[in-house]
XYZ file of C-alpha atoms in Angstrom:
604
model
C -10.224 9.492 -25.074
C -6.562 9.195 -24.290
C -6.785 12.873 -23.270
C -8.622 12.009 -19.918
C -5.194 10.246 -18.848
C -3.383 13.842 -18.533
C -6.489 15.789 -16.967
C -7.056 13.712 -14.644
C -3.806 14.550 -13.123
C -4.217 18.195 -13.763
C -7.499 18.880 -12.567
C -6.616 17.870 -9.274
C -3.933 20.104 -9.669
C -5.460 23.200 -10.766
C -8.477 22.870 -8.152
C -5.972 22.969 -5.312
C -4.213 25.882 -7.106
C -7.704 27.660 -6.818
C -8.831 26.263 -3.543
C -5.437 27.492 -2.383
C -6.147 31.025 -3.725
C -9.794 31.691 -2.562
C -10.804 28.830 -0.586
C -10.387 30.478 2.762
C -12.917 33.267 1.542
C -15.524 30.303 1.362
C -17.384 28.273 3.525
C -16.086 24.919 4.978
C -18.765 22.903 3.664
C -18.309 24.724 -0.253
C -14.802 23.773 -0.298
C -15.046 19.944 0.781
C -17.999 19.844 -1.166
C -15.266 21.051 -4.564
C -12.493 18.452 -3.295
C -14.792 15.441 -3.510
C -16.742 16.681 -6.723
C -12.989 16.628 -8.240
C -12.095 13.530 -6.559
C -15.250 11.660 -7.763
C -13.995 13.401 -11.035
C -11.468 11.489 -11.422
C -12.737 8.688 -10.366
C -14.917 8.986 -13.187
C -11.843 9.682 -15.603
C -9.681 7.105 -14.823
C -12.840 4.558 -14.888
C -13.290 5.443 -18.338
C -9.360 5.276 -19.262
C -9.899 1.372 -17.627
C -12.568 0.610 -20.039
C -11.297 2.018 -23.204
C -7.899 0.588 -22.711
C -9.247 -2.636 -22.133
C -6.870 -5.130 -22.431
C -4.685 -2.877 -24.508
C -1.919 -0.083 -24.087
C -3.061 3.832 -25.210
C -0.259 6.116 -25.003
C -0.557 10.053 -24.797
C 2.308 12.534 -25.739
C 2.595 15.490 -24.165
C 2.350 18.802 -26.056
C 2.389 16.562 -29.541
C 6.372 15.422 -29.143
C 5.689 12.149 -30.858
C 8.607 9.640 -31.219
C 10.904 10.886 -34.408
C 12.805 8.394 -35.972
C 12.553 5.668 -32.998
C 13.707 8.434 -30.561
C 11.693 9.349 -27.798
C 11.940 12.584 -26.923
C 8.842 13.753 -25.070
C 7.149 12.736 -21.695
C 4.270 10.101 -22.121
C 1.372 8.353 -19.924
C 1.151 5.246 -21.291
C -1.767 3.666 -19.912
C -2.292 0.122 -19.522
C -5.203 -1.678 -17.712
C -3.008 -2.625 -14.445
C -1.680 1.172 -14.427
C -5.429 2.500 -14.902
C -6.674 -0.076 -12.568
C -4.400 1.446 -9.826
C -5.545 4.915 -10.230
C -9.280 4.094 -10.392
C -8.579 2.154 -7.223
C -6.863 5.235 -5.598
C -9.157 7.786 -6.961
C -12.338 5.850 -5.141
C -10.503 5.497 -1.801
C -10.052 9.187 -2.151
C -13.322 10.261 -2.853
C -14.709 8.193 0.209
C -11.924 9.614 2.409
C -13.007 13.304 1.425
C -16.666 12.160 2.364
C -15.833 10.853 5.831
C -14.181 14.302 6.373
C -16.926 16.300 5.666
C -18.099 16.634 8.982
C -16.253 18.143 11.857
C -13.150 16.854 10.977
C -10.428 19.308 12.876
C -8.902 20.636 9.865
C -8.234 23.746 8.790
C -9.741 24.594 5.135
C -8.672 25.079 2.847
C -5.428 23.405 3.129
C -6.040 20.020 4.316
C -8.354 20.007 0.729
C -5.619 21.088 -0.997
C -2.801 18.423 -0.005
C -5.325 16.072 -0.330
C -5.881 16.773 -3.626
C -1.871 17.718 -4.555
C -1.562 13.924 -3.129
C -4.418 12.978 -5.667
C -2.724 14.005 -8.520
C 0.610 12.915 -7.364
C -0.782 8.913 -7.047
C -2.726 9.050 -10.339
C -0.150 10.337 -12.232
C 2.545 8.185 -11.124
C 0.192 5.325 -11.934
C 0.344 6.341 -15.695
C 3.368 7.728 -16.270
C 5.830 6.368 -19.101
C 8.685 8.630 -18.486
C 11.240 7.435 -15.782
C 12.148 10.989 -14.115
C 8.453 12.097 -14.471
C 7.660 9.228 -12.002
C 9.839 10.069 -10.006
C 8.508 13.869 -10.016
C 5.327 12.754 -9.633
C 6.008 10.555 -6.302
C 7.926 13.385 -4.413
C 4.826 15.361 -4.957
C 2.721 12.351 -3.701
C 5.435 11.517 -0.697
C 5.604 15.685 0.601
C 1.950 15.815 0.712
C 1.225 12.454 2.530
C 4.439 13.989 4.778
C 2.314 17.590 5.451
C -1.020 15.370 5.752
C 1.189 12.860 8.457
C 2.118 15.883 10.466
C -0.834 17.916 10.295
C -1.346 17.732 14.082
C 1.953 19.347 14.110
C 1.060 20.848 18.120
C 1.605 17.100 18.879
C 4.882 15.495 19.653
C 3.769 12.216 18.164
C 2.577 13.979 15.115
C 5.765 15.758 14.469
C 8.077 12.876 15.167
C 5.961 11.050 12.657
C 5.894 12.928 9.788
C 10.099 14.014 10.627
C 10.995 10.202 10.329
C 8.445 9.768 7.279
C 10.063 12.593 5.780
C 13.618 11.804 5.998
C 13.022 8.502 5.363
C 11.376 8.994 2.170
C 13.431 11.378 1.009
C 16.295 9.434 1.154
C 14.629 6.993 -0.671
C 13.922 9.572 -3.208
C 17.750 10.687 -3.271
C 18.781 6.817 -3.705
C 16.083 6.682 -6.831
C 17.151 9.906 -8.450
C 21.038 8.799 -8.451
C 19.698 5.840 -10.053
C 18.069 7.492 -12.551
C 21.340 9.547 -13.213
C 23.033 6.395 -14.036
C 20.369 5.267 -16.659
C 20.518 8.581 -18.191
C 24.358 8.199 -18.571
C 24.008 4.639 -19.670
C 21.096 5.189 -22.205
C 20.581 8.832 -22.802
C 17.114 8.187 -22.448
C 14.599 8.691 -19.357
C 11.007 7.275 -21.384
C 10.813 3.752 -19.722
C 10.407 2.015 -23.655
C 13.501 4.102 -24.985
C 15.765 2.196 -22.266
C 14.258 -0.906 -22.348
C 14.928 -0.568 -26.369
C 18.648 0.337 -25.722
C 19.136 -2.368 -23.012
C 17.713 -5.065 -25.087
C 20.879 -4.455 -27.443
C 23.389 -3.769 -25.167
C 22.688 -6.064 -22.411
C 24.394 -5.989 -18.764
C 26.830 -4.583 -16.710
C 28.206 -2.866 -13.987
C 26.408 0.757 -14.223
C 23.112 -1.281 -15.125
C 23.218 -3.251 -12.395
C 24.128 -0.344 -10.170
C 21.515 1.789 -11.227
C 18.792 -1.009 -10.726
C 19.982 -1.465 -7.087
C 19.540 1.601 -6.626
C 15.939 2.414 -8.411
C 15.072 -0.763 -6.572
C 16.460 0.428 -3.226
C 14.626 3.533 -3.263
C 10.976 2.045 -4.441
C 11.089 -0.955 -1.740
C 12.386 2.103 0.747
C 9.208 3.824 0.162
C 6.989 0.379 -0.039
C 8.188 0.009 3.067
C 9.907 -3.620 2.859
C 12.246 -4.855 5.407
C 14.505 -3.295 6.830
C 13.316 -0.169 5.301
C 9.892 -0.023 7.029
C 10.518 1.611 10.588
C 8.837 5.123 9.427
C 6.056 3.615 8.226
C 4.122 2.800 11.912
C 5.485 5.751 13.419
C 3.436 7.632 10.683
C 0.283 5.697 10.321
C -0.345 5.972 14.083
C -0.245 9.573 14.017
C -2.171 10.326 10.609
C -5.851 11.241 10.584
C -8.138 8.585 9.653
C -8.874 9.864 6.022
C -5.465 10.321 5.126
C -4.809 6.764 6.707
C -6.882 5.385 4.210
C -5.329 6.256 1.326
C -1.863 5.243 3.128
C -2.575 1.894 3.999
C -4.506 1.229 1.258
C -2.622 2.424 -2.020
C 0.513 4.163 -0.810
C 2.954 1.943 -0.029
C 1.743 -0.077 -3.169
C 2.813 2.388 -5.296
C 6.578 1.550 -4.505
C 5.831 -1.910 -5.746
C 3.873 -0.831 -8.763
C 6.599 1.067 -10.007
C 9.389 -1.370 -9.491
C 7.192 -3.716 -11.152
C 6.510 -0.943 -14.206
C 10.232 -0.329 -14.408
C 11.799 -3.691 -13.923
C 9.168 -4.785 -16.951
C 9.359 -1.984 -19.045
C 13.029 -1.122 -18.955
C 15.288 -3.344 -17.145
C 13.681 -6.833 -17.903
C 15.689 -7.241 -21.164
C 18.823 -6.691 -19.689
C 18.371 -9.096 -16.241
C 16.228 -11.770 -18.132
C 18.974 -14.118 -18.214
C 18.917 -13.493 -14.135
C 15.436 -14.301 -13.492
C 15.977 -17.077 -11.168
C 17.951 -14.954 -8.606
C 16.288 -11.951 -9.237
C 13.050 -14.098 -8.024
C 14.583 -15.904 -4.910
C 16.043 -12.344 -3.371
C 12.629 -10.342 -4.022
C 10.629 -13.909 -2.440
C 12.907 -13.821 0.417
C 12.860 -10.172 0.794
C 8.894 -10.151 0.157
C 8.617 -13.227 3.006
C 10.681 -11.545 5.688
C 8.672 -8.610 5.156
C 5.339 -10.556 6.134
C 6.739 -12.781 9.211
C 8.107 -9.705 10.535
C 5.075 -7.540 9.882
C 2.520 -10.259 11.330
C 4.676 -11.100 14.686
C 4.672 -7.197 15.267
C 1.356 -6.878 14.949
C 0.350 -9.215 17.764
C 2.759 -7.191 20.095
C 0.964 -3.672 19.414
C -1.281 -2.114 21.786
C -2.355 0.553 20.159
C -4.898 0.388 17.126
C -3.334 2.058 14.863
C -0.163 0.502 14.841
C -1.422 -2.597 15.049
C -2.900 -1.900 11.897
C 0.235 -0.059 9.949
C 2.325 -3.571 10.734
C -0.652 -5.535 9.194
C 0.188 -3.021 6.280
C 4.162 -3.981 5.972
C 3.026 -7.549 6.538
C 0.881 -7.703 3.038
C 3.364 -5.292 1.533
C 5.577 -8.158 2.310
C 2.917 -10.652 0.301
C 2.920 -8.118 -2.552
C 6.381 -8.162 -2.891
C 6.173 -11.858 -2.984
C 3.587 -12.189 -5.651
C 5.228 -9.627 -7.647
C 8.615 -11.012 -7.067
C 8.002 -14.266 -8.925
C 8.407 -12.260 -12.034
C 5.685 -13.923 -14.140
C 2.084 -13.023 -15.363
C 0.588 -14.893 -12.545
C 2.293 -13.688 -9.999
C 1.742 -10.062 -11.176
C -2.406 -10.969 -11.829
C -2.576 -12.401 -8.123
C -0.754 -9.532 -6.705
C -2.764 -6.665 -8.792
C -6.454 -8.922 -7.060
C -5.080 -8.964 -3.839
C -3.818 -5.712 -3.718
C -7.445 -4.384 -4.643
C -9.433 -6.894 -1.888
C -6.826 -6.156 1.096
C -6.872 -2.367 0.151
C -10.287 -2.437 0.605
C -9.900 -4.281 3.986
C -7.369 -2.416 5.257
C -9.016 0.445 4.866
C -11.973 -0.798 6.574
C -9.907 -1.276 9.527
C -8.948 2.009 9.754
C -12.157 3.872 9.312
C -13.317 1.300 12.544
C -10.113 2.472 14.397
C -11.301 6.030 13.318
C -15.158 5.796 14.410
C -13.886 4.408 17.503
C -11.588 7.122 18.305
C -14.246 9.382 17.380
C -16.756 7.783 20.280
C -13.823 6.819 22.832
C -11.713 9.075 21.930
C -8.697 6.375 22.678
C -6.624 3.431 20.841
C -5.133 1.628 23.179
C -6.620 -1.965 23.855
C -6.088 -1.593 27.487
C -7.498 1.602 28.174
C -10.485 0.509 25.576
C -10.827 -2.853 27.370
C -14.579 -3.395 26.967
C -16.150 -0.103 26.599
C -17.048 -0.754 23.079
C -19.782 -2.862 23.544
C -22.082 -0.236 22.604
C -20.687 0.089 19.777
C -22.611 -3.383 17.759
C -21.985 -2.451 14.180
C -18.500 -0.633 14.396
C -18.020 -3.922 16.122
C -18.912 -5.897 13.410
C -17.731 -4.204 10.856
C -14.231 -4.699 12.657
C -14.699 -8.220 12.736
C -15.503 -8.875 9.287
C -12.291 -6.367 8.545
C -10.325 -9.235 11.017
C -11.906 -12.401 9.246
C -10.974 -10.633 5.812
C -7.428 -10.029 6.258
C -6.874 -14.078 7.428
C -8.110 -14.410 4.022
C -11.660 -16.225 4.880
C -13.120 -17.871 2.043
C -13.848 -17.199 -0.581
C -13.917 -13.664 -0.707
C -11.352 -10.783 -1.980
C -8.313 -11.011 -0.105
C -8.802 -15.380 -0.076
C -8.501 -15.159 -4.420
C -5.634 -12.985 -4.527
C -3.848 -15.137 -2.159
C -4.654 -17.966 -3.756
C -3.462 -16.973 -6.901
C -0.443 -15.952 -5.644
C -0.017 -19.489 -4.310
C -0.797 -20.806 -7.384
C 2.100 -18.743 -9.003
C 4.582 -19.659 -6.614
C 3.872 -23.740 -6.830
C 4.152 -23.114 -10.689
C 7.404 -21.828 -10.638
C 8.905 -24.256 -7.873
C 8.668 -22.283 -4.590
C 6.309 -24.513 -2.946
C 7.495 -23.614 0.519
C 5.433 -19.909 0.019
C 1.946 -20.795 0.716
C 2.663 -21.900 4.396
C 4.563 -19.118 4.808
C 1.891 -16.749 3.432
C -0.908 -18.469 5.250
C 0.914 -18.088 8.739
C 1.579 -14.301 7.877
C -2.176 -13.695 7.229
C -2.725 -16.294 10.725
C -0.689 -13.507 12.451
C -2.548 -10.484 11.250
C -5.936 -11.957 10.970
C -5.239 -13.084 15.414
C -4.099 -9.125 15.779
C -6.633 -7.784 14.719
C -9.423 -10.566 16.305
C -8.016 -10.227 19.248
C -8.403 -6.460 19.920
C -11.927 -7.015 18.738
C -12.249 -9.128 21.446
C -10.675 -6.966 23.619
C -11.803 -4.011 22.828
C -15.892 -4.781 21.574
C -16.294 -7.955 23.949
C -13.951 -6.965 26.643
C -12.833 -10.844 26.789
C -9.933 -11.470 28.678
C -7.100 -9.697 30.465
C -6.150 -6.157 29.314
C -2.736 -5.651 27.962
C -0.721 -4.253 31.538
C 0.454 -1.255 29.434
C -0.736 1.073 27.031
C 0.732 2.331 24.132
C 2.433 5.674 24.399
C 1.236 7.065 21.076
C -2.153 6.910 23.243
C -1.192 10.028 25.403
C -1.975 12.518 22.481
C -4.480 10.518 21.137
C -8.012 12.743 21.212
C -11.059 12.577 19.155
C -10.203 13.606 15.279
C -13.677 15.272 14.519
C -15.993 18.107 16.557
C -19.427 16.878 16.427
C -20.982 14.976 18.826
C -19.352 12.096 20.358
C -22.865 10.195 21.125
C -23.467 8.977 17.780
C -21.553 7.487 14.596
C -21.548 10.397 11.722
C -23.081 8.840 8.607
C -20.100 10.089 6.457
C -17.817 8.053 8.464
C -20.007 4.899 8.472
C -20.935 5.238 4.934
C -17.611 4.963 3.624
C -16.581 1.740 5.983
C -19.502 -0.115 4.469
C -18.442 0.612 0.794
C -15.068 -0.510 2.147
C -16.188 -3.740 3.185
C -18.419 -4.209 0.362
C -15.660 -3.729 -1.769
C -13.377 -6.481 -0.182
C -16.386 -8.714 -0.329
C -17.043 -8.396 -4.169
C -13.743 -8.669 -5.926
C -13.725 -12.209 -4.662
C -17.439 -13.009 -4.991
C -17.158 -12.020 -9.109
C -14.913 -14.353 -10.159
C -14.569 -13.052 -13.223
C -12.068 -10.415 -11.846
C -9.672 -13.162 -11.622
C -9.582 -13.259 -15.984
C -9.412 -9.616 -16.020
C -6.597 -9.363 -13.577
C -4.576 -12.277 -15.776
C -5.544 -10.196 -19.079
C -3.969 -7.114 -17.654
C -1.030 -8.808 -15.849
C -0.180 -10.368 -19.374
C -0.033 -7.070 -20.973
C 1.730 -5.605 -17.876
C 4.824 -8.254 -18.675
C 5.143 -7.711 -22.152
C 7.986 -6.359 -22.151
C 8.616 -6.247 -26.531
C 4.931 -5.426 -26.671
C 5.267 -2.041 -24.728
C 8.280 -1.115 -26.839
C 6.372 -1.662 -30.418
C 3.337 -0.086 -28.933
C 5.279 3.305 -27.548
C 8.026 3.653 -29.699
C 6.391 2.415 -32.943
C 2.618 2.756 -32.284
C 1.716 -0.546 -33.896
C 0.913 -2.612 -31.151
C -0.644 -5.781 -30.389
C -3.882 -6.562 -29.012
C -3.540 -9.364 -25.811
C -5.873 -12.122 -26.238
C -8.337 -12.291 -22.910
C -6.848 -15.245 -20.610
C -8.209 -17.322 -18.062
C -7.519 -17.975 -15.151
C -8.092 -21.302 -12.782
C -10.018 -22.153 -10.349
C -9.009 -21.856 -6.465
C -7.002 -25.164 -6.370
C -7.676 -27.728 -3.021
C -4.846 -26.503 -1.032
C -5.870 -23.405 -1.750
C -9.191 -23.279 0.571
C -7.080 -25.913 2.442
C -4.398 -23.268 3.077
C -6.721 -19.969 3.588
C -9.089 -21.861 5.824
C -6.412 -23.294 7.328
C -5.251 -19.663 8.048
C -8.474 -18.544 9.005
C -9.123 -20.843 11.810
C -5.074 -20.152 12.790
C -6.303 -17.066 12.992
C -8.819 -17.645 15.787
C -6.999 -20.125 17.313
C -4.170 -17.762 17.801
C -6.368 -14.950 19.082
C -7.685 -17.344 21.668
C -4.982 -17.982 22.701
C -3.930 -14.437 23.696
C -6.997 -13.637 25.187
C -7.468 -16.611 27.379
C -4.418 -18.466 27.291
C -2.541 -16.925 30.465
C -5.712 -17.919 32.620
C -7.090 -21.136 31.404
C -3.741 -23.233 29.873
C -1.308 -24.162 32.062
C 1.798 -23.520 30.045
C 0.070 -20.285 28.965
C 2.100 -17.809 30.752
C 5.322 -19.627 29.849
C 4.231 -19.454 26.300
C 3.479 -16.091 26.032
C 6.753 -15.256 28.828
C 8.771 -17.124 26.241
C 7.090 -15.352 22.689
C 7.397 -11.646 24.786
C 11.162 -12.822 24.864
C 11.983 -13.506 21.639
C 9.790 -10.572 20.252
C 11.294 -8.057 22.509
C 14.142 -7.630 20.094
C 12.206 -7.028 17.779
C 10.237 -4.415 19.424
C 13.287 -2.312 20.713
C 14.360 -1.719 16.799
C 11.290 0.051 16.425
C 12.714 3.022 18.645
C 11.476 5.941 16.885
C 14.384 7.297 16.933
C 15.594 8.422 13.236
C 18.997 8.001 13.429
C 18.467 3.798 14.388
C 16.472 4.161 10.995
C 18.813 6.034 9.407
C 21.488 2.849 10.283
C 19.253 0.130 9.189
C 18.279 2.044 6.340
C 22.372 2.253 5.141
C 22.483 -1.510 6.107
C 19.769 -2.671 4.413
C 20.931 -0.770 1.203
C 23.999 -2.157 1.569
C 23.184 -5.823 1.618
C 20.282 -5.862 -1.379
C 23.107 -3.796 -3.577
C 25.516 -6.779 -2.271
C 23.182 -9.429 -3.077
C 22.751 -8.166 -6.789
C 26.171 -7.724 -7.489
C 27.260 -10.884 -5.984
C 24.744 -12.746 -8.338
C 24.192 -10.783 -11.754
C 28.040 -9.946 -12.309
C-alpha cells in the first residue's frame, strides 16, 4: 500500500509529460477530460494512504535504499496522517478546479493541463516527503508552476507584474531555504529529516544550527506569505484565473507552514526544545501581526480579488499562530481550521469567479448593485462571508476554537481576542461587498481598483447563465466548510494525527529503525463557553462592522470622521503595497533581518 505514496506524485508527472507530447493533436474536451481523471486519481490515492496510515507513520524508500546501519542514505516519503491529510485536501481542490475549467475557460490546451498537473505533483509530494532537499525540490516545482499559471494572461500588464513579483519573491525565498539546507548538510551530513533530528538530539545547539533554522524558517514563512514577507502574494491572486486561485488560497501558502512545522518537529525540535518558550512568543507575535494586518487590508480593498488574497494572509497569520504554540493542540486546531477555511476560501473565489464570468468586473464600485440577479451566487457569497467570521458552529468556528483552547492552555490568553477581531475584520470585508455588490446597499466606493482595467470575463461561453461546472464545484466548497465542523468527530482525528505529527523520538524509531509505535486515538474537548462567546462574538463584529461601512457615512453623525480618521491611519499601510518589486525586495531583506536577529538574540 505504501507504494501509492510515490505514484501519486508520478502519475501526475508522467500524464503532463504525455499531455505535453500529444495533447495538442487532441481535442480540448479529451485532454481536460485526462487532467481531472488523474487528478481525481490521486485523490483517490492519497485517500487511501489517509486510511491505511491511520493514526500511524508508513515510510517508503525509494529504489529499495533502506537505512544501513542507522544511516540513512536514500530519499523517503514518510507518510503520516497530517502529511496525507494535506495532500488528500489538495488533490480534491484540484480535481474541482479542473472541473470548473472544463468549459470555455480561455486557455490554451494543452499547457494550462499540464502546469496544473506539474503543480499537482509538486504539492502532493512535498506533503510526503521525508528528505529535506527533496522538499525543497519538490516546492520549486510547485512555486514555477503556480508562477507560469499566475502569469498566464501574460498580454496583460497586471498579469505579468504579478507573476514577476511572485516569482522573484519566491525564489528568493527558495535561495534563503537552500543556503539553509547547505548549512545542515555541513552540520549533519545528512539531508533525511530523521537522520538530523537523530544527530541534533546528541549534539545539541549552536551557532550554524541556529543559523540554518533562521534561514529554513525565513524562506518557508517567505513563501507562506507572513508579515513582512507577504506583498507578492495580492499582487498575484488578483491576477490568477479562478481555478488556479483555488488551489492558491486554499492550500498554497499552507504548505510553507506545513513544512516548517514538518521540519521544526522532525529535525530541529531536539536541538531548540530547551527554547520553546521564545520560539512560541516570536512565531505568536509573528502569526498575530500577520492577521491584524491582513484583516485591516482587507476592508480597504476594492477589488474582489484582493480583498480576498488579504483575507488569505490574514488566516495564514492564524495558522501561524496555532502552529506556533508548538504543542499537539495547537498543531490539531491548526490542521481543522486549515481544512474548514480552505474550503471557504475557496468558495469565495469561485463566487468572485462566476461573477466575473456574468459581469465581467471586480471592482465593488463599478459592480455596485448589478448583482442582484445573481440570488444564489449571492448566497453562496454570503454564507462564504458568515463562514470566514467563524459562525457557529461550523468548520472554520472548531478550528478556531481549538486554537483558542491551545493558546489559554499554554498561558497566552490575550490570543483569542486578537483572533476573533482578525476574523471580525475579514468576515465585515467580505459582508460588506456582498452588500455592495448583490444588494447594492449603500454608497459605492469613489474609486475603483486599478487591477479592474484588465479585468474581462475568464471563460467563452455565454455570459447569460452560470456554467454548471463552475457552480458545482462552489457548492462542494461550501459543503465542505459546513461538514468538518458539523462531524465533530474530526476534532479526535485531527488531535490523533497532531500527536503523531509532534513526536518527535517516535518519527526517528519509526524511519531510522522501523519499529515504531502505534499513537493511542485522543480526544479532544468540547467547544469551551468563551469559545461560542468569542466566535459569536466575532460573528456579530462582523456585521456590525460591515454596517458600519455601508451606512455609517450617511446615517451616524461621527461616521465620516470615523471612517476620515481609519482611511488615515490605513493609508500607510496601503502605500507599502506599491507593487513595485524592489519596495518588496527591501522589506523582504528587513524582515529577514529582524526574525534572524530575534533568534540569535534569544537561543544563543
Amino acid at each position: 500500500m505504501s507504494q501509492l505514496a510515490p505514484l501519486s506524485v508520478a502519475i501526475p508527472l508522467l500524464v503532463a509529460a504525455l499531455l505535453t507530447c500529444a495533447g495538442a493533436f487532441l481535442p480540448r474536451l479529451a485532454v481536460d477530460l485526462i487532467a481531472t481523471l488523474t487528478a481525481l486519481a490521486c485523490f483517490a490515492m492519497t485517500l487511501t494512504l489517509i486510511i491505511h496510515v491511520g493514526s500511524g507513520l508508513e515510510v517508503y524508500w525509494f529504489g529499495g535504499w533502506h537505512v544501513t546501519h542507522g544511516v540513512a542514505v536514500g530519499i523517503d516519503f514518510a507518510v503520516g496522517p497530517i502529511g496525507a491529510g494535506l495532500a488528500t485536501f489538495i488533490s480534491l481542490l484540484m480535481v474541482l478546479a479542473l472541473i470548473s475549467s472544463t468549459r470555455g475557460l480561455d486557455v490554451k490546451h494543452p499547457y494550462y493541463q499540464v502546469l496544473m498537473l506539474t503543480f499537482l505533483a509538486g504539492m502532493v509530494g512535498f506533503c510526503l516527503s521525508g528528505d529535506l532537499f527533496n522538499m525543497f525540490v519538490l516546492f520549486e516545482l510547485m512555486s514555477i508552476s503556480a508562477v507560469a499559471l499566475v502569469g498566464y494572461k501574460v498580454h496583460e500588464r497586471a498579469a505579468l507584474e504579478g507573476g514577476l513579483n511572485f516569482a522573484v519573491i519566491n525564489t528568493i525565498g527558495g535561495f534563503l531555504f537552500l543556503l539553509g539546507i547547505g548549512l545542515v548538510y555541513s552540520r549533519t551530513g545528512a539531508l533525511n529529516l530523521a537522520q538530523i533530528g537523530h544527530y541534533l538530539a546528541h549534539s545539541g545547539n549552536d551557532r550554524v544550527v541556529m543559523v540554518a533554522f533562521a534561514l529554513i524558517a525565513s524562506g518557508l514563512l517567505i513563501k507562506a506569505a507572513v508579515v513582512p514577507f507577504h506583498f507578492w502574494l495580492a499582487d498575484a491572486y488578483a491576477v490568477a484565473l479562478t481555478p488556479v486561485c483555488l488551489l492558491l488560497a486554499g492550500a498554497m501558502s499552507e504548505l510553507g507552514l506545513y513544512g516548517l512545522g514538518r521540519i521544526y518537529f522532525s529535525a530541529f525540535e531536539p536541538a531548540l526544545s530547551g527554547h520553546t518558550g521564545t520560539l512560541r512568543a516570536i512565531f505568536v507575535g509573528i502569526g498575530l501581526l500577520t492577521s491584524l494586518w491582513g484583516g485591516l487590508m482587507a476592508l480597504t480593498e476594492d477589488h474582489l480579488k484582493r480583498l480576498l488574497a488579504f483575507v488569505t494572509i490574514a488566516f495564514i497569520g492564524v495558522f501561524l499562530t496555532g502552529l506556533g504554540l508548538l504543542s499537539p493542540d495547537g498543531v490539531a486546531g491548526t490542521a481543522v481550521y486549515v481544512l474548514a477555511d480552505g474550503f471557504g476560501k475557496a468558495l469565495l473565489f469561485a463566487c468572485a469567479g462566476m461573477i466575473q464570468h456574468r459581469l465581467g468586473r471586480l471592482s465593488q464600485s463599478r459592480l455596485h448593485g448589478r448583482a442582484r440577479s445573481l440570488r444564489l451566487i449571492g448566497a453562496l457569497f454570503l454564507a462564504g462571508g458568515l463562514l470566514i467570521a467563524a459562525l457557529p458552529p461550523f468548520g472554520p468556528f472548531l478550528g478556531k476554537s481549538m486554537i483558542e483552547d491551545a493558546a489559554v492552555k499554554v498561558g497566552y490568553g490575550f490570543v483569542p481576542p486578537l483572533i476573533a477581531l482578525s476574523s471580525a475584520l475579514c468576515g465585515a470585508a467580505v459582508l460588506r461587498a456582498y452588500a455592495c455588490v448583490f444588494l447594492g446597499w449603500g454608497e459605492a466606493p469613489g474609486r475603483a481598483d486599478q487591477t479592474d482595467e484588465d479585468t474581462e470575463p475568464e471563460t467563452t461561453d455565454s455570459h447569460d447563465r452560470t456554467p454548471l461546472v463552475q457552480l458545482i464545484p462552489a457548492i462542494v466548497l461550501l459543503a465542505g466548510a459546513i461538514g468538518v465542523g458539523v462531524w465533530f468527530g474530526f476534532a479526535d482525528l485531527a488531535e490523533t494525527a497532531a500527536t503523531r505529527f509532534t513526536d518527535v523520538h517516535g518519527y526517528l524509531v519509526t524511519v531510522l529503525a522501523a519499529s515504531g509505535h502505534p499513537i493511542p486515538p485522543a480526544a479532544s474537548s468540547s467547544p469551551a463557553w468563551y469559545d461560542w462567546l468569542y466566535c459569536g462574538g466575532a460573528t456579530v463584529a462582523a456585521v456590525a462592522f460591515a454596517a458600519a461601512g455601508v451606512w455609517g457615512r450617511r446615517y451616524l453623525p461621527w461616521g465620516c470622521r470615523l471612517t476620515d480618521a481609519a482611511s488615515r491611519v490605513l493609508a500607510p499601510l496601503r502605500r507599502t503595497h506599491s507593487g513595485q518589486i524592489g519596495d518588496y525586495t527591501a522589506a523582504l531583506t528587513l524582515g529577514v533581518g529582524v526574525f534572524g536577529g530575534l533568534l540569535a538574540l534569544t537561543l544563543l
